[in-house]
């Protein structure tokens, strides 16, 4: 599960960070990946994770039950009472929580986002989508600030903008994959505005109206990235480079979408490593 970190749009715990930060970031990533894999039905077959969480093996595909069991195990991470957490990824999370004085709230929000995925498969408005991102994405940025000891109200605000932007970028890239899971994260009000139907999103490639819609959502993500980018200039050293990597990952992904003429239906356009490095340099130059 942790080896998937190498395949994200941006590096999760790059080599240049202090070892303690890398350890803590990977512990948080392991939790977040487990939550998402439960919510998406992507756990390894056989029910092993269900057993680790104290459920019957037969409940290995019962997503609500798995999320409830995961939440119960998360509470054990924050409890001083025995027994400790059952799942090895949550046992790994315990030292990070204690070392960085993290609170349960961001972890609980990630679980709630995946519960919402079991109930909600369409979003009516952009505000509805942003509210979902507050659960599914923003907690990750807040955890990074907590791990690095740099949280402040202004940094949290900027971080939330970056994380929401990165989530929207991912939704823009993954329209076809999401539809395969019977999920559409493009707001219904925007589909109506551009004259796009769900059948249009299921086509092998996007027509002019679909590409215009994708360009519109991509521009929204770009504006959010611009709003959040001053976060990079508010910190120093290796953390500045890490945060520049997050912003650059979003910018490079948007470039890849634009290079595909905003046709994301054949598959998610992905940035090259060279384009990512160029965007890191550009972000660092702008933010000094």
JSON list of N, CA and C in Angstrom, two decimals, residues 19 89 161 240:
[
{"chain": "A", "resi": 19, "resn": "UNK", "atom": "N", "xyz": [14.75, 12.70, 8.18]},
{"chain": "A", "resi": 19, "resn": "UNK", "atom": "CA", "xyz": [14.21, 11.34, 8.30]},
{"chain": "A", "resi": 19, "resn": "UNK", "atom": "C", "xyz": [12.96, 11.30, 9.15]},
{"chain": "A", "resi": 89, "resn": "UNK", "atom": "N", "xyz": [-1.01, -0.36, 10.17]},
{"chain": "A", "resi": 89, "resn": "UNK", "atom": "CA", "xyz": [-0.82, 1.01, 9.70]},
{"chain": "A", "resi": 89, "resn": "UNK", "atom": "C", "xyz": [-1.22, 2.02, 10.77]},
{"chain": "A", "resi": 161, "resn": "UNK", "atom": "N", "xyz": [-6.49, 26.08, 0.43]},
{"chain": "A", "resi": 161, "resn": "UNK", "atom": "CA", "xyz": [-6.68, 26.45, -0.98]},
{"chain": "A", "resi": 161, "resn": "UNK", "atom": "C", "xyz": [-5.88, 25.52, -1.89]},
{"chain": "A", "resi": 240, "resn": "UNK", "atom": "N", "xyz": [10.05, 24.47, 2.45]},
{"chain": "A", "resi": 240, "resn": "UNK", "atom": "CA", "xyz": [9.70, 25.29, 1.30]},
{"chain": "A", "resi": 240, "resn": "UNK", "atom": "C", "xyz": [9.76, 24.46, 0.02]}
]
